[in-house]
GROMACS .gro file of N, CA and C in nm:
model
  306
    1MET      N    1   0.073  -0.118  -0.027
    1MET     CA    2   0.003   0.001   0.000
    1MET      C    3   0.075   0.124  -0.018
    2ALA      N    4   0.055   0.207  -0.099
    2ALA     CA    5   0.115   0.360  -0.103
    2ALA      C    6   0.126   0.434   0.005
    3LYS      N    7   0.202   0.543   0.054
    3LYS     CA    8   0.167   0.646   0.135
    3LYS      C    9   0.019   0.707   0.105
    4LYS      N   10  -0.029   0.715   0.225
    4LYS     CA   11  -0.161   0.833   0.175
    4LYS      C   12  -0.130   0.953   0.152
    5SER      N   13  -0.018   1.039   0.205
    5SER     CA   14   0.054   1.150   0.148
    5SER      C   15   0.070   1.146   0.014
    6LEU      N   16   0.119   1.047  -0.037
    6LEU     CA   17   0.166   1.052  -0.193
    6LEU      C   18   0.037   1.005  -0.291
    7ILE      N   19  -0.045   0.974  -0.235
    7ILE     CA   20  -0.192   0.926  -0.319
    7ILE      C   21  -0.298   1.096  -0.293
    8GLN      N   22  -0.255   1.099  -0.167
    8GLN     CA   23  -0.341   1.313  -0.159
    8GLN      C   24  -0.253   1.343  -0.280
    9ARG      N   25  -0.137   1.368  -0.288
    9ARG     CA   26  -0.071   1.450  -0.363
    9ARG      C   27  -0.094   1.452  -0.512
   10GLU      N   28  -0.101   1.335  -0.538
   10GLU     CA   29  -0.148   1.307  -0.697
   10GLU      C   30  -0.306   1.339  -0.728
   11ARG      N   31  -0.411   1.320  -0.627
   11ARG     CA   32  -0.505   1.353  -0.644
   11ARG      C   33  -0.509   1.536  -0.649
   12LYS      N   34  -0.422   1.596  -0.560
   12LYS     CA   35  -0.418   1.736  -0.597
   12LYS      C   36  -0.353   1.792  -0.759
   13ARG      N   37  -0.247   1.698  -0.787
   13ARG     CA   38  -0.187   1.721  -0.906
   13ARG      C   39  -0.328   1.714  -1.027
   14GLN      N   40  -0.417   1.638  -1.011
   14GLN     CA   41  -0.501   1.565  -1.107
   14GLN      C   42  -0.610   1.660  -1.093
   15LYS      N   43  -0.652   1.742  -0.934
   15LYS     CA   44  -0.723   1.840  -0.958
   15LYS      C   45  -0.665   1.965  -1.074
   16LEU      N   46  -0.531   2.022  -1.037
   16LEU     CA   47  -0.483   2.143  -1.052
   16LEU      C   48  -0.466   2.102  -1.227
   17GLU      N   49  -0.498   2.007  -1.273
   17GLU     CA   50  -0.470   1.996  -1.430
   17GLU      C   51  -0.556   1.976  -1.485
   18GLN      N   52  -0.697   1.954  -1.420
   18GLN     CA   53  -0.827   1.977  -1.469
   18GLN      C   54  -0.876   2.104  -1.440
   19LYS      N   55  -0.795   2.193  -1.379
   19LYS     CA   56  -0.836   2.326  -1.343
   19LYS      C   57  -0.779   2.421  -1.438
   20TYR      N   58  -0.654   2.386  -1.496
   20TYR     CA   59  -0.631   2.477  -1.574
   20TYR      C   60  -0.560   2.368  -1.701
   21HIS      N   61  -0.664   2.311  -1.744
   21HIS     CA   62  -0.630   2.258  -1.889
   21HIS      C   63  -0.700   2.348  -2.013
   22LEU      N   64  -0.820   2.383  -2.021
   22LEU     CA   65  -0.855   2.463  -2.085
   22LEU      C   66  -0.750   2.573  -2.150
   23ILE      N   67  -0.733   2.677  -2.007
   23ILE     CA   68  -0.622   2.802  -2.033
   23ILE      C   69  -0.444   2.708  -2.104
   24ARG      N   70  -0.404   2.622  -2.071
   24ARG     CA   71  -0.317   2.588  -2.106
   24ARG      C   72  -0.279   2.533  -2.244
   25ARG      N   73  -0.478   2.477  -2.282
   25ARG     CA   74  -0.471   2.465  -2.435
   25ARG      C   75  -0.470   2.575  -2.519
   26SER      N   76  -0.533   2.653  -2.480
   26SER     CA   77  -0.570   2.796  -2.540
   26SER      C   78  -0.421   2.851  -2.583
   27LEU      N   79  -0.374   2.877  -2.467
   27LEU     CA   80  -0.186   2.917  -2.459
   27LEU      C   81  -0.146   2.869  -2.577
   28LYS      N   82  -0.124   2.710  -2.554
   28LYS     CA   83  -0.034   2.669  -2.683
   28LYS      C   84  -0.064   2.667  -2.816
   29LYS      N   85  -0.251   2.688  -2.845
   29LYS     CA   86  -0.256   2.703  -2.975
   29LYS      C   87  -0.252   2.873  -3.042
   30GLU      N   88  -0.257   2.929  -2.952
   30GLU     CA   89  -0.196   3.061  -2.976
   30GLU      C   90  -0.056   3.080  -3.034
   31ILE      N   91   0.023   3.009  -2.944
   31ILE     CA   92   0.209   2.987  -2.961
   31ILE      C   93   0.178   2.920  -3.111
   32ARG      N   94   0.148   2.823  -3.121
   32ARG     CA   95   0.108   2.776  -3.269
   32ARG      C   96   0.066   2.863  -3.373
   33LYS      N   97   0.003   2.959  -3.361
   33LYS     CA   98  -0.074   2.998  -3.438
   33LYS      C   99  -0.025   3.130  -3.485
   34ILE      N  100   0.083   3.206  -3.451
   34ILE     CA  101   0.149   3.299  -3.452
   34ILE      C  102   0.277   3.232  -3.547
   35PRO      N  103   0.294   3.371  -3.682
   35PRO     CA  104   0.437   3.341  -3.735
   35PRO      C  105   0.542   3.318  -3.680
   36PRO      N  106   0.614   3.258  -3.728
   36PRO     CA  107   0.751   3.241  -3.686
   36PRO      C  108   0.814   3.365  -3.643
   37LEU      N  109   0.796   3.489  -3.742
   37LEU     CA  110   0.889   3.586  -3.730
   37LEU      C  111   0.883   3.658  -3.621
   38SER      N  112   0.767   3.663  -3.550
   38SER     CA  113   0.737   3.749  -3.445
   38SER      C  114   0.769   3.678  -3.291
   39LYS      N  115   0.884   3.693  -3.239
   39LYS     CA  116   0.907   3.612  -3.150
   39LYS      C  117   0.861   3.680  -2.983
   40LYS      N  118   0.848   3.808  -3.013
   40LYS     CA  119   0.815   3.880  -2.888
   40LYS      C  120   0.692   3.835  -2.849
   41LYS      N  121   0.604   3.807  -2.909
   41LYS     CA  122   0.443   3.771  -2.895
   41LYS      C  123   0.459   3.647  -2.828
   42LYS      N  124   0.557   3.523  -2.892
   42LYS     CA  125   0.569   3.406  -2.890
   42LYS      C  126   0.629   3.419  -2.679
   43ARG      N  127   0.703   3.518  -2.705
   43ARG     CA  128   0.783   3.542  -2.564
   43ARG      C  129   0.667   3.521  -2.470
   44GLU      N  130   0.583   3.638  -2.464
   44GLU     CA  131   0.481   3.668  -2.397
   44GLU      C  132   0.398   3.548  -2.382
   45ILE      N  133   0.329   3.510  -2.455
   45ILE     CA  134   0.266   3.359  -2.445
   45ILE      C  135   0.328   3.277  -2.364
   46HIS      N  136   0.466   3.233  -2.374
   46HIS     CA  137   0.516   3.133  -2.308
   46HIS      C  138   0.531   3.122  -2.185
   47ARG      N  139   0.544   3.324  -2.117
   47ARG     CA  140   0.569   3.355  -1.993
   47ARG      C  141   0.429   3.353  -1.954
   48LYS      N  142   0.336   3.323  -2.012
   48LYS     CA  143   0.175   3.305  -1.940
   48LYS      C  144   0.197   3.134  -1.898
   49LEU      N  145   0.236   3.089  -2.032
   49LEU     CA  146   0.227   2.939  -1.949
   49LEU      C  147   0.334   2.910  -1.823
   50GLN      N  148   0.453   2.988  -1.856
   50GLN     CA  149   0.515   2.937  -1.739
   50GLN      C  150   0.482   3.001  -1.572
   51SER      N  151   0.360   3.102  -1.574
   51SER     CA  152   0.276   3.149  -1.445
   51SER      C  153   0.235   3.013  -1.415
   52LEU      N  154   0.168   2.968  -1.513
   52LEU     CA  155   0.065   2.870  -1.424
   52LEU      C  156   0.155   2.774  -1.331
   53PRO      N  157   0.107   2.716  -1.257
   53PRO     CA  158   0.147   2.602  -1.150
   53PRO      C  159   0.233   2.523  -1.217
   54ARG      N  160   0.319   2.467  -1.157
   54ARG     CA  161   0.390   2.329  -1.238
   54ARG      C  162   0.327   2.209  -1.168
   55ASN      N  163   0.257   2.216  -1.095
   55ASN     CA  164   0.214   2.071  -1.076
   55ASN      C  165   0.046   2.055  -1.175
   56SER      N  166   0.010   2.210  -1.285
   56SER     CA  167  -0.106   2.166  -1.356
   56SER      C  168  -0.034   2.127  -1.464
   57ALA      N  169   0.070   2.052  -1.499
   57ALA     CA  170   0.131   2.012  -1.601
   57ALA      C  171   0.097   1.855  -1.617
   58PRO      N  172   0.030   1.811  -1.740
   58PRO     CA  173  -0.044   1.667  -1.746
   58PRO      C  174   0.109   1.566  -1.727
   59ILE      N  175   0.203   1.654  -1.758
   59ILE     CA  176   0.352   1.512  -1.771
   59ILE      C  177   0.351   1.492  -1.595
   60ARG      N  178   0.344   1.559  -1.539
   60ARG     CA  179   0.367   1.596  -1.392
   60ARG      C  180   0.271   1.467  -1.314
   61LEU      N  181   0.160   1.456  -1.407
   61LEU     CA  182   0.077   1.352  -1.315
   61LEU      C  183   0.116   1.175  -1.358
   62HIS      N  184   0.107   1.089  -1.310
   62HIS     CA  185   0.157   0.948  -1.256
   62HIS      C  186   0.030   0.815  -1.226
   63ARG      N  187   0.035   0.745  -1.288
   63ARG     CA  188  -0.076   0.692  -1.275
   63ARG      C  189  -0.070   0.548  -1.160
   64ARG      N  190  -0.148   0.559  -1.133
   64ARG     CA  191  -0.133   0.474  -1.019
   64ARG      C  192  -0.240   0.346  -0.980
   65CYS      N  193  -0.223   0.270  -0.931
   65CYS     CA  194  -0.306   0.153  -0.912
   65CYS      C  195  -0.430   0.181  -0.839
   66PHE      N  196  -0.542   0.122  -0.872
   66PHE     CA  197  -0.693   0.202  -0.840
   66PHE      C  198  -0.703   0.151  -0.715
   67LEU      N  199  -0.642   0.001  -0.679
   67LEU     CA  200  -0.674  -0.061  -0.538
   67LEU      C  201  -0.550  -0.021  -0.405
   68THR      N  202  -0.420  -0.042  -0.513
   68THR     CA  203  -0.329  -0.002  -0.347
   68THR      C  204  -0.252   0.148  -0.363
   69GLY      N  205  -0.265   0.184  -0.498
   69GLY     CA  206  -0.175   0.324  -0.470
   69GLY      C  207  -0.038   0.304  -0.554
   70ARG      N  208   0.003   0.169  -0.609
   70ARG     CA  209   0.099   0.133  -0.641
   70ARG      C  210   0.142   0.232  -0.765
   71PRO      N  211   0.297   0.287  -0.741
   71PRO     CA  212   0.305   0.360  -0.889
   71PRO      C  213   0.366   0.322  -0.968
   72ARG      N  214   0.395   0.167  -0.992
   72ARG     CA  215   0.509   0.143  -1.111
   72ARG      C  216   0.433  -0.038  -1.135
   73GLY      N  217   0.462  -0.057  -1.233
   73GLY     CA  218   0.379  -0.225  -1.311
   73GLY      C  219   0.192  -0.199  -1.340
   74ASN      N  220   0.153  -0.095  -1.404
   74ASN     CA  221   0.059  -0.055  -1.400
   74ASN      C  222  -0.006  -0.078  -1.487
   75TYR      N  223  -0.152  -0.167  -1.544
   75TYR     CA  224  -0.143  -0.169  -1.667
   75TYR      C  225  -0.282  -0.096  -1.699
   76ARG      N  226  -0.245  -0.017  -1.792
   76ARG     CA  227  -0.353   0.078  -1.836
   76ARG      C  228  -0.502   0.033  -1.908
   77ASP      N  229  -0.530  -0.067  -1.926
   77ASP     CA  230  -0.666  -0.135  -1.944
   77ASP      C  231  -0.770  -0.102  -1.834
   78PHE      N  232  -0.665  -0.201  -1.710
   78PHE     CA  233  -0.753  -0.212  -1.607
   78PHE      C  234  -0.709  -0.123  -1.504
   79GLY      N  235  -0.630  -0.027  -1.469
   79GLY     CA  236  -0.559   0.069  -1.408
   79GLY      C  237  -0.519   0.003  -1.297
   80LEU      N  238  -0.496  -0.138  -1.265
   80LEU     CA  239  -0.419  -0.167  -1.180
   80LEU      C  240  -0.300  -0.246  -1.207
   81SER      N  241  -0.243  -0.250  -1.063
   81SER     CA  242  -0.072  -0.289  -1.143
   81SER      C  243  -0.089  -0.469  -1.103
   82GLY      N  244   0.022  -0.525  -1.143
   82GLY     CA  245   0.085  -0.625  -1.219
   82GLY      C  246   0.007  -0.736  -1.112
   83HIS      N  247   0.083  -0.749  -0.996
   83HIS     CA  248   0.007  -0.861  -0.901
   83HIS      C  249  -0.122  -0.848  -0.834
   84VAL      N  250  -0.202  -0.725  -0.852
   84VAL     CA  251  -0.351  -0.702  -0.817
   84VAL      C  252  -0.414  -0.793  -0.919
   85LEU      N  253  -0.390  -0.708  -1.034
   85LEU     CA  254  -0.421  -0.780  -1.175
   85LEU      C  255  -0.436  -0.957  -1.160
   86ARG      N  256  -0.318  -1.017  -1.159
   86ARG     CA  257  -0.310  -1.117  -1.129
   86ARG      C  258  -0.392  -1.178  -1.045
   87GLU      N  259  -0.369  -1.207  -0.922
   87GLU     CA  260  -0.502  -1.219  -0.802
   87GLU      C  261  -0.626  -1.210  -0.896
   88MET      N  262  -0.677  -1.099  -0.890
   88MET     CA  263  -0.811  -1.070  -0.971
   88MET      C  264  -0.836  -1.173  -1.039
   89VAL      N  265  -0.780  -1.174  -1.178
   89VAL     CA  266  -0.773  -1.310  -1.277
   89VAL      C  267  -0.806  -1.444  -1.274
   90HIS      N  268  -0.677  -1.454  -1.139
   90HIS     CA  269  -0.716  -1.620  -1.059
   90HIS      C  270  -0.801  -1.671  -1.014
   91THR      N  271  -0.879  -1.503  -0.942
   91THR     CA  272  -1.010  -1.575  -0.843
   91THR      C  273  -1.156  -1.530  -0.936
   92CYS      N  274  -1.134  -1.497  -1.080
   92CYS     CA  275  -1.199  -1.497  -1.183
   92CYS      C  276  -1.297  -1.349  -1.179
   93LEU      N  277  -1.238  -1.267  -1.096
   93LEU     CA  278  -1.321  -1.126  -1.124
   93LEU      C  279  -1.304  -1.057  -1.228
   94LEU      N  280  -1.229  -1.087  -1.339
   94LEU     CA  281  -1.223  -0.990  -1.450
   94LEU      C  282  -1.244  -1.030  -1.575
   95PRO      N  283  -1.392  -1.026  -1.611
   95PRO     CA  284  -1.432  -1.158  -1.709
   95PRO      C  285  -1.355  -1.106  -1.829
   96GLY      N  286  -1.352  -1.199  -1.906
   96GLY     CA  287  -1.262  -1.228  -2.029
   96GLY      C  288  -1.098  -1.228  -2.037
   97ALA      N  289  -1.080  -1.201  -1.909
   97ALA     CA  290  -0.916  -1.202  -1.858
   97ALA      C  291  -0.870  -1.349  -1.866
   98THR      N  292  -0.786  -1.375  -1.929
   98THR     CA  293  -0.759  -1.560  -1.904
   98THR      C  294  -0.608  -1.538  -1.811
   99ARG      N  295  -0.602  -1.611  -1.736
   99ARG     CA  296  -0.475  -1.663  -1.641
   99ARG      C  297  -0.340  -1.657  -1.745
  100PHE      N  298  -0.259  -1.610  -1.672
  100PHE     CA  299  -0.172  -1.635  -1.714
  100PHE      C  300  -0.020  -1.654  -1.591
  101ARG      N  301   0.099  -1.722  -1.614
  101ARG     CA  302   0.180  -1.746  -1.543
  101ARG      C  303   0.326  -1.700  -1.530
  102TRP      N  304   0.376  -1.680  -1.412
  102TRP     CA  305   0.486  -1.598  -1.432
  102TRP      C  306   0.620  -1.669  -1.396
   0.00000   0.00000   0.00000
């Protein structure tokens, strides 16, 4: 089980990312629309992007296991880590998944 403080930190990052998602996307679109010669406008927009909170960037999000909060070895399709997925498949809790051996 992961530390609760780390799980809460990750939830906080998710909320910040959702809050600033539209702002970040619109600023990036503006940068793409500006012709290459006008560097001054690009710098201004880039400063606006830099002024957003660091934890609002989607790259800082990290997938965690839905049950245990484990940060490594996760399967995107299920949202579970490998050992939890294996236990659930062996107890037939995931329909359509076949058993596998390590």
